[in-house]
Short mmCIF file of C-alpha atoms and ligand atoms in Angstrom, two decimals:
data_model
loop_
_atom_site.label_atom_id
_atom_site.label_comp_id
_atom_site.label_asym_id
_atom_site.label_seq_id
_atom_site.Cartn_x
_atom_site.Cartn_y
_atom_site.Cartn_z
CA MET O 1 97.97 -5.29 3.99
CA ASP O 2 94.44 -5.50 5.23
CA LYS O 3 94.59 -5.01 9.01
CA GLY O 4 91.59 -7.25 9.37
CA SER O 5 93.70 -10.23 8.41
CA ASP O 6 95.95 -10.18 11.52
CA PRO O 7 96.50 -13.92 12.01
CA ARG O 8 96.63 -13.53 15.78
CA ARG O 9 92.84 -13.32 15.84
CA LEU O 10 92.86 -16.98 14.82
CA ILE O 11 95.14 -18.18 17.64
CA ARG O 12 93.47 -20.51 20.15
CA ARG O 13 92.10 -18.17 22.81
CA ASP O 14 93.29 -20.35 25.65
CA LEU O 15 96.88 -20.02 24.40
CA LEU O 16 97.01 -16.24 24.08
CA ASP O 17 98.29 -15.74 27.64
CA THR O 18 100.37 -18.90 28.14
CA LYS O 19 103.40 -18.28 30.32
CA PRO O 20 106.65 -19.33 28.67
CA TYR O 21 108.45 -22.33 30.19
CA ALA O 22 111.36 -21.23 32.41
CA TYR O 23 114.11 -23.15 30.64
CA VAL O 24 117.74 -23.24 31.77
CA SER O 25 120.19 -20.87 30.10
CA PRO O 26 122.49 -22.19 27.38
CA LEU O 27 126.23 -22.32 28.18
CA GLU O 28 127.10 -19.52 25.75
CA GLU O 29 124.73 -17.10 27.47
CA LEU O 30 126.13 -17.97 30.92
CA SER O 31 129.66 -17.56 29.59
CA GLN O 32 128.99 -14.14 28.05
CA GLY O 33 127.07 -12.93 31.09
CA ALA O 34 129.88 -13.79 33.51
CA GLY O 35 132.84 -13.11 31.21
CA VAL O 36 134.08 -16.63 31.90
CA PRO O 37 135.07 -19.08 29.12
CA VAL O 38 132.43 -21.73 28.37
CA GLU O 39 134.69 -24.52 29.65
CA ASP O 40 135.04 -22.81 33.05
CA ILE O 41 131.31 -22.35 33.65
CA VAL O 42 130.07 -24.35 36.63
CA LYS O 43 126.63 -25.40 35.43
CA LEU O 44 124.55 -26.66 38.34
CA ASP O 45 121.14 -25.53 37.11
CA GLY O 46 119.83 -28.31 34.83
CA ASN O 47 120.49 -31.59 36.68
CA GLU O 48 122.67 -32.65 33.76
CA ASN O 49 125.34 -35.32 34.15
CA PRO O 50 128.75 -33.61 34.49
CA TYR O 51 130.55 -36.80 33.38
CA GLY O 52 128.78 -36.69 30.04
CA CYS O 53 127.69 -39.70 28.04
CA SER O 54 129.50 -43.02 27.75
CA PRO O 55 132.64 -42.83 25.56
CA ARG O 56 131.14 -45.72 23.58
CA VAL O 57 128.26 -43.42 22.59
CA ARG O 58 130.67 -40.92 21.01
CA GLN O 59 132.24 -43.72 18.99
CA ALA O 60 128.90 -45.22 17.94
CA LEU O 61 127.65 -41.82 16.77
CA ALA O 62 130.82 -41.26 14.75
CA ASP O 63 130.55 -44.72 13.17
CA PHE O 64 126.83 -44.62 12.29
CA SER O 65 126.36 -44.41 8.52
CA TYR O 66 122.60 -43.89 8.09
CA TYR O 67 121.92 -40.31 9.12
CA HIS O 68 120.37 -39.76 5.68
CA ILE O 69 117.69 -42.40 6.36
CA TYR O 70 114.60 -41.67 8.47
CA PRO O 71 114.75 -43.31 11.88
CA ASP O 72 112.55 -46.30 12.70
CA SER O 73 109.18 -44.85 13.59
CA GLU O 74 108.45 -47.84 15.82
CA GLN O 75 111.81 -47.55 17.59
CA ARG O 76 112.15 -51.34 17.46
CA GLN O 77 115.86 -51.61 18.32
CA LEU O 78 115.64 -49.13 21.15
CA ARG O 79 112.49 -50.65 22.64
CA LYS O 80 114.08 -54.11 22.39
CA ALA O 81 117.23 -52.86 24.14
CA LEU O 82 115.08 -51.30 26.87
CA GLU O 83 113.22 -54.55 27.39
CA SER O 84 116.06 -56.20 29.29
CA TYR O 85 117.26 -53.03 31.02
CA VAL O 86 113.82 -52.24 32.41
CA GLY O 87 112.43 -55.77 32.68
CA VAL O 88 109.25 -54.92 30.74
CA PRO O 89 108.31 -56.31 27.30
CA SER O 90 108.77 -53.91 24.39
CA ASN O 91 105.03 -53.88 23.64
CA ARG O 92 104.66 -51.81 26.82
CA ILE O 93 107.41 -49.30 25.96
CA VAL O 94 107.23 -46.09 23.92
CA ALA O 95 110.19 -43.74 23.49
CA GLY O 96 109.99 -40.00 23.04
CA SER O 97 112.11 -37.00 22.20
CA GLY O 98 112.86 -36.67 25.90
CA SER O 99 110.28 -37.73 28.46
CA ASP O 100 108.97 -34.19 27.99
CA GLU O 101 107.51 -35.31 24.68
CA LEU O 102 105.84 -38.31 26.32
CA ILE O 103 104.20 -36.02 28.88
CA ASP O 104 102.81 -34.03 25.97
CA LEU O 105 101.70 -37.18 24.11
CA ILE O 106 99.95 -38.61 27.16
CA LEU O 107 98.05 -35.36 27.60
CA ARG O 108 97.10 -35.27 23.92
CA LEU O 109 95.79 -38.80 24.19
CA PHE O 110 93.51 -38.14 27.15
CA LEU O 111 92.55 -34.48 27.27
CA GLU O 112 89.61 -32.81 25.66
CA PRO O 113 89.30 -29.03 26.10
CA GLY O 114 88.75 -28.15 29.76
CA ASP O 115 89.57 -31.61 31.15
CA ARG O 116 91.30 -31.53 34.54
CA VAL O 117 94.78 -32.67 35.52
CA VAL O 118 95.93 -32.81 39.13
CA ASN O 119 99.44 -31.59 39.87
CA CYS O 120 101.23 -32.00 43.22
CA THR O 121 103.10 -28.71 43.51
CA PRO O 122 105.79 -27.54 43.67
CA THR O 123 107.02 -29.91 41.01
CA PHE O 124 108.43 -30.21 37.50
CA GLY O 125 107.12 -27.33 35.38
CA ILE O 126 106.35 -29.28 32.21
CA TYR O 127 103.25 -30.95 33.70
CA SER O 128 101.32 -27.70 33.99
CA PHE O 129 102.91 -26.18 30.87
CA SER O 130 101.90 -29.12 28.66
CA THR O 131 98.47 -29.48 30.27
CA GLU O 132 97.74 -25.89 29.34
CA THR O 133 99.08 -26.15 25.80
CA SER O 134 96.89 -29.27 25.41
CA GLY O 135 93.78 -27.32 26.41
CA GLY O 136 93.46 -28.91 29.85
CA LYS O 137 93.06 -27.26 33.22
CA VAL O 138 95.52 -27.75 36.09
CA ILE O 139 94.24 -28.39 39.60
CA GLU O 140 97.04 -27.78 42.08
CA VAL O 141 97.31 -29.78 45.28
CA PRO O 142 100.16 -28.31 47.34
CA ARG O 143 102.70 -30.66 48.91
CA ASP O 144 103.27 -30.34 52.67
CA GLY O 145 106.12 -28.58 54.49
CA SER O 146 108.60 -31.35 53.67
CA PHE O 147 107.27 -31.60 50.09
CA ALA O 148 105.43 -34.89 50.65
CA VAL O 149 102.37 -35.41 48.43
CA ASP O 150 99.07 -34.64 50.17
CA VAL O 151 97.57 -38.03 49.35
CA ALA O 152 94.09 -37.47 50.75
CA GLY O 153 93.95 -34.02 49.13
CA THR O 154 95.11 -35.43 45.81
CA ALA O 155 92.51 -38.23 45.83
CA GLU O 156 89.81 -35.75 46.79
CA ALA O 157 90.86 -33.30 44.06
CA ILE O 158 90.74 -36.10 41.48
CA ARG O 159 87.24 -37.14 42.58
CA SER O 160 85.69 -33.72 42.97
CA ASN O 161 87.09 -32.45 39.65
CA GLY O 162 86.63 -35.66 37.70
CA ALA O 163 90.33 -35.32 36.82
CA LYS O 164 91.57 -37.73 34.16
CA LEU O 165 95.25 -37.61 35.08
CA VAL O 166 97.62 -36.91 37.91
CA PHE O 167 101.38 -36.40 37.76
CA VAL O 168 103.72 -37.46 40.58
CA ALA O 169 107.45 -36.99 40.12
CA SER O 170 109.36 -39.42 42.33
CA PRO O 171 111.99 -38.30 43.23
CA ASN O 172 110.31 -34.94 42.94
CA ASN O 173 112.00 -32.11 41.12
CA PRO O 174 112.94 -29.73 42.75
CA SER O 175 112.60 -31.16 46.27
CA GLY O 176 114.41 -34.50 45.77
CA ASN O 177 112.08 -36.66 47.91
CA THR O 178 110.39 -39.83 46.72
CA THR O 179 106.71 -40.66 47.20
CA PRO O 180 106.14 -43.87 49.19
CA GLU O 181 104.61 -46.78 47.29
CA GLY O 182 101.60 -46.88 49.65
CA ASP O 183 100.78 -43.30 48.70
CA ILE O 184 100.96 -44.09 44.98
CA VAL O 185 98.62 -47.06 45.56
CA GLN O 186 96.07 -44.82 47.22
CA ILE O 187 96.18 -42.45 44.27
CA LEU O 188 95.93 -45.36 41.80
CA ARG O 189 92.76 -46.49 43.57
CA THR O 190 91.00 -43.32 42.41
CA GLY O 191 91.03 -44.79 38.89
CA ALA O 192 92.64 -41.71 37.30
CA VAL O 193 95.66 -42.24 35.08
CA VAL O 194 98.64 -41.87 37.43
CA VAL O 195 101.87 -40.79 35.74
CA VAL O 196 104.82 -41.49 38.03
CA ASP O 197 107.80 -39.65 36.63
CA GLU O 198 110.95 -41.54 37.58
CA ALA O 199 113.39 -39.30 35.69
CA TYR O 200 115.86 -39.75 38.57
CA TYR O 201 115.26 -43.46 39.16
CA GLU O 202 118.89 -44.45 38.66
CA PHE O 203 119.92 -42.11 41.50
CA SER O 204 117.17 -43.18 43.91
CA GLY O 205 117.01 -46.89 43.10
CA GLU O 206 113.31 -46.74 43.99
CA THR O 207 110.52 -47.59 41.55
CA VAL O 208 106.80 -48.33 41.56
CA LEU O 209 106.95 -50.10 38.20
CA HIS O 210 105.91 -53.47 39.70
CA LEU O 211 102.55 -51.94 40.64
CA ALA O 212 101.70 -52.09 36.94
CA ASP O 213 100.98 -55.82 37.44
CA LYS O 214 98.00 -54.84 39.52
CA TYR O 215 96.99 -51.39 38.28
CA ASP O 216 96.13 -50.72 34.65
CA ASN O 217 96.09 -46.98 35.20
CA LEU O 218 99.81 -46.63 36.00
CA ILE O 219 102.31 -45.02 33.63
CA VAL O 220 106.00 -44.77 34.59
CA LEU O 221 108.30 -42.32 32.80
CA ARG O 222 112.09 -42.55 32.61
CA THR O 223 114.76 -40.70 30.66
CA PHE O 224 118.35 -40.94 29.40
CA SER O 225 118.84 -37.23 30.07
CA LYS O 226 120.06 -37.34 33.63
CA TRP O 227 121.84 -40.61 34.54
CA ALA O 228 123.03 -41.45 31.00
CA GLY O 229 124.20 -37.93 30.13
CA LEU O 230 122.11 -37.57 26.97
CA ALA O 231 120.05 -34.45 27.81
CA GLY O 232 121.15 -32.75 24.58
CA LEU O 233 120.05 -35.63 22.36
CA ARG O 234 116.52 -35.83 23.82
CA VAL O 235 115.52 -39.40 24.55
CA GLY O 236 113.17 -40.68 27.19
CA TYR O 237 110.65 -43.50 27.45
CA GLY O 238 107.47 -44.51 29.13
CA LEU O 239 106.28 -47.85 30.52
CA PHE O 240 102.60 -48.14 29.73
CA PRO O 241 99.73 -50.55 30.10
CA GLU O 242 99.81 -52.60 26.89
CA SER O 243 96.35 -51.35 25.93
CA LEU O 244 97.64 -47.77 25.54
CA VAL O 245 100.75 -48.41 23.46
CA GLY O 246 98.97 -48.78 20.10
CA HIS O 247 97.10 -45.53 20.69
CA LEU O 248 100.28 -43.67 21.59
CA LEU O 249 102.16 -45.01 18.58
CA ARG O 250 99.30 -43.86 16.36
CA ILE O 251 99.26 -40.25 17.59
CA LYS O 252 102.97 -39.67 18.04
CA PRO O 253 104.94 -37.82 15.36
CA PRO O 254 106.27 -40.73 13.28
CA TYR O 255 110.00 -39.94 13.56
CA ASN O 256 109.93 -38.44 17.03
CA VAL O 257 113.16 -40.03 18.29
CA ASN O 258 115.91 -39.07 15.88
CA ALA O 259 118.51 -41.52 14.58
CA ALA O 260 121.37 -40.14 16.69
CA ALA O 261 119.28 -40.34 19.85
CA GLN O 262 118.30 -43.95 19.11
CA VAL O 263 121.93 -44.95 18.43
CA ALA O 264 123.10 -43.19 21.59
CA ALA O 265 120.45 -44.73 23.82
CA VAL O 266 121.04 -48.27 22.53
CA GLU O 267 124.80 -47.86 22.96
CA SER O 268 124.36 -46.45 26.48
CA LEU O 269 122.56 -49.63 27.46
CA LYS O 270 125.62 -51.60 26.31
CA ASP O 271 127.81 -49.60 28.68
CA ILE O 272 125.78 -49.83 31.85
CA ASP O 273 128.76 -50.53 34.10
CA TYR O 274 130.43 -47.28 33.07
CA LEU O 275 127.21 -45.32 33.55
CA ARG O 276 126.54 -46.94 36.93
CA ARG O 277 129.97 -45.77 38.09
CA THR O 278 129.18 -42.16 37.18
CA VAL O 279 125.82 -42.47 38.97
CA GLU O 280 127.67 -43.78 42.06
CA ALA O 281 130.13 -40.90 41.88
CA ILE O 282 127.26 -38.42 41.75
CA VAL O 283 125.38 -40.08 44.62
CA SER O 284 128.42 -40.02 46.88
CA GLU O 285 129.16 -36.42 45.89
CA ARG O 286 125.53 -35.60 46.77
CA GLU O 287 126.13 -36.79 50.34
CA ARG O 288 129.33 -34.74 50.66
CA MET O 289 127.58 -31.71 49.16
CA PHE O 290 124.62 -32.09 51.52
CA ASN O 291 126.91 -32.00 54.57
CA ALA O 292 128.88 -29.06 53.21
CA LEU O 293 125.73 -27.06 52.38
CA SER O 294 124.40 -27.75 55.89
CA ASP O 295 127.45 -25.89 57.22
CA VAL O 296 126.67 -22.76 55.21
CA GLY O 297 124.91 -20.48 57.68
CA PHE O 298 122.21 -19.14 55.37
CA LEU O 299 121.32 -22.46 53.70
CA ALA O 300 119.08 -25.30 54.91
CA PRO O 301 119.31 -28.27 52.50
CA TYR O 302 116.54 -30.86 52.11
CA PRO O 303 117.61 -34.53 51.90
CA SER O 304 117.59 -35.70 48.27
CA ARG O 305 117.34 -39.03 46.44
CA ALA O 306 118.16 -37.42 43.09
CA ASN O 307 121.17 -35.60 41.58
CA PHE O 308 120.31 -32.18 43.01
CA ILE O 309 119.73 -30.59 46.39
CA LEU O 310 117.09 -28.00 47.21
CA CYS O 311 118.01 -25.47 49.91
CA ARG O 312 116.00 -22.93 51.82
CA VAL O 313 117.81 -19.60 51.85
CA SER O 314 117.67 -17.16 54.78
CA GLY O 315 119.12 -13.67 55.18
CA GLU O 316 119.68 -12.45 51.62
CA PRO O 317 116.95 -13.11 49.03
CA ALA O 318 117.61 -16.30 47.05
CA GLU O 319 117.45 -14.29 43.85
CA VAL O 320 120.40 -12.16 44.99
CA ILE O 321 122.51 -15.23 45.80
CA HIS O 322 121.52 -16.67 42.43
CA ARG O 323 122.64 -13.50 40.66
CA ARG O 324 125.94 -13.23 42.55
CA LEU O 325 126.81 -16.84 41.81
CA ARG O 326 125.97 -16.33 38.17
CA ALA O 327 128.27 -13.30 37.98
CA ARG O 328 131.03 -15.69 39.13
CA GLY O 329 130.25 -18.19 36.39
CA ILE O 330 128.24 -20.54 38.61
CA SER O 331 124.70 -21.21 37.46
CA VAL O 332 122.15 -22.65 39.90
CA ARG O 333 118.37 -22.86 39.74
CA TYR O 334 116.18 -20.08 41.13
CA PHE O 335 112.39 -20.41 41.01
CA ASP O 336 110.26 -17.33 40.65
CA SER O 337 107.21 -18.83 42.38
CA PRO O 338 105.65 -17.94 45.74
CA ARG O 339 106.38 -21.28 47.41
CA LEU O 340 110.00 -21.49 46.24
CA ARG O 341 111.05 -17.86 46.14
CA ASP O 342 113.38 -18.36 49.14
CA HIS O 343 114.91 -21.56 47.77
CA LEU O 344 117.73 -22.50 45.40
CA ARG O 345 118.35 -25.85 43.75
CA PHE O 346 121.92 -27.03 43.20
CA SER O 347 122.59 -29.87 40.76
CA VAL O 348 125.28 -32.27 41.96
CA GLY O 349 128.37 -31.94 39.78
CA LYS O 350 131.93 -33.22 40.10
CA PRO O 351 133.78 -32.65 43.40
CA GLU O 352 135.57 -29.62 41.93
CA HIS O 353 132.20 -28.06 41.04
CA THR O 354 131.02 -28.46 44.64
CA ASP O 355 134.29 -26.90 45.83
CA ALA O 356 133.86 -23.92 43.48
CA LEU O 357 130.26 -23.47 44.64
CA LEU O 358 131.22 -23.60 48.31
CA ALA O 359 134.09 -21.15 47.82
CA ALA O 360 131.75 -18.71 46.06
CA LEU O 361 129.05 -19.11 48.73
CA ARG O 362 131.61 -18.31 51.42
CA GLN O 363 132.65 -15.12 49.60
CA ILE O 364 129.00 -14.14 49.27
C1 PLP W 1 114.55 -33.42 33.77
C2 PLP W 1 113.23 -33.99 34.01
C3 PLP W 1 112.51 -34.56 32.96
C4 PLP W 1 112.90 -34.27 31.55
O1 PLP W 1 113.40 -35.30 30.92
P1 PLP W 1 113.71 -35.25 29.37
O2 PLP W 1 113.79 -36.70 29.10
O3 PLP W 1 115.02 -34.53 29.23
O4 PLP W 1 112.61 -34.57 28.63
C5 PLP W 1 111.31 -35.20 33.22
N1 PLP W 1 110.81 -35.21 34.48
C6 PLP W 1 111.46 -34.64 35.50
C7 PLP W 1 110.87 -34.69 36.86
C8 PLP W 1 112.68 -34.00 35.29
O5 PLP W 1 113.28 -33.37 36.30
#
């Protein structure tokens, strides 16, 4: 073969050094690493719902007879079902293969090479990852000591960089705090597109969706991954100004939300009472877990409105605690970044998962 034809020379230059996304480990890998059967792994690293999906979803998936037919590209049934759950007409809703895909689609819609995106860090990793893969440039505005958004700094960064977009996760992952509505309003007033990621809305009960009546530059993202237990099926949605929906539908991959995901999401919305009960169980377990973690000498938990708790770790390095827990079959989230290097994030599981975590922390 002619060496001169190495296809890597044709790769987009700005993608040659992209850092891989730090995804959570699959169950099998955790199981093999710890020598613990898959069913005994305590998985508190991905903010997944330990109660799983609604039992009605399992039945609906088993009964569905059209897996051989392409799914509806316009997601009509799903968007209709979301209409009453969210209280927004379906012509303002677009679903994605997880809200991750919508983040990517939004960036594709707005960014030209080199365009700026403001990110309030530390926060969810996909915002910077997808900005970079879309050819944009991330401007970081650090959150303060209690992880509140630096509103003045964010507005200033948008103005001085001519940023087109800003992402605000509320509750924020990994810190668990929400951003007050007044702060979001100030950021909306800059005129940039403000993406408020409410992936944990069902746990916090707090939304800025009503601000869309007044601000045409607000996008709100939600997902079925966390509260509805569908992380593995990949289905999320965005609530957009009506003027953007046609553009998004035109650039999205036609069959982006697969048939199983659409069936599962629609069926979940028919079993809201069941899902609300699991959300309540998780929220009350979060409070018990917070108190218990406060009693662990080397941990300082931050109050959370989501289904996870971030803790500052003193004494041993967080990475060591992370590794020791993992060797015992308990997986939690460690962040290899300067600001979070002495922190760990624990997803809220079932009471027995909290008990196993606490027992292991005491041994450590
Ligand atoms: C988990 C998470 C998501 C991802 O949602 P998917 O719908 O599974 O892609 C989005 N935003 C935040 C802040 C998250 O923590």
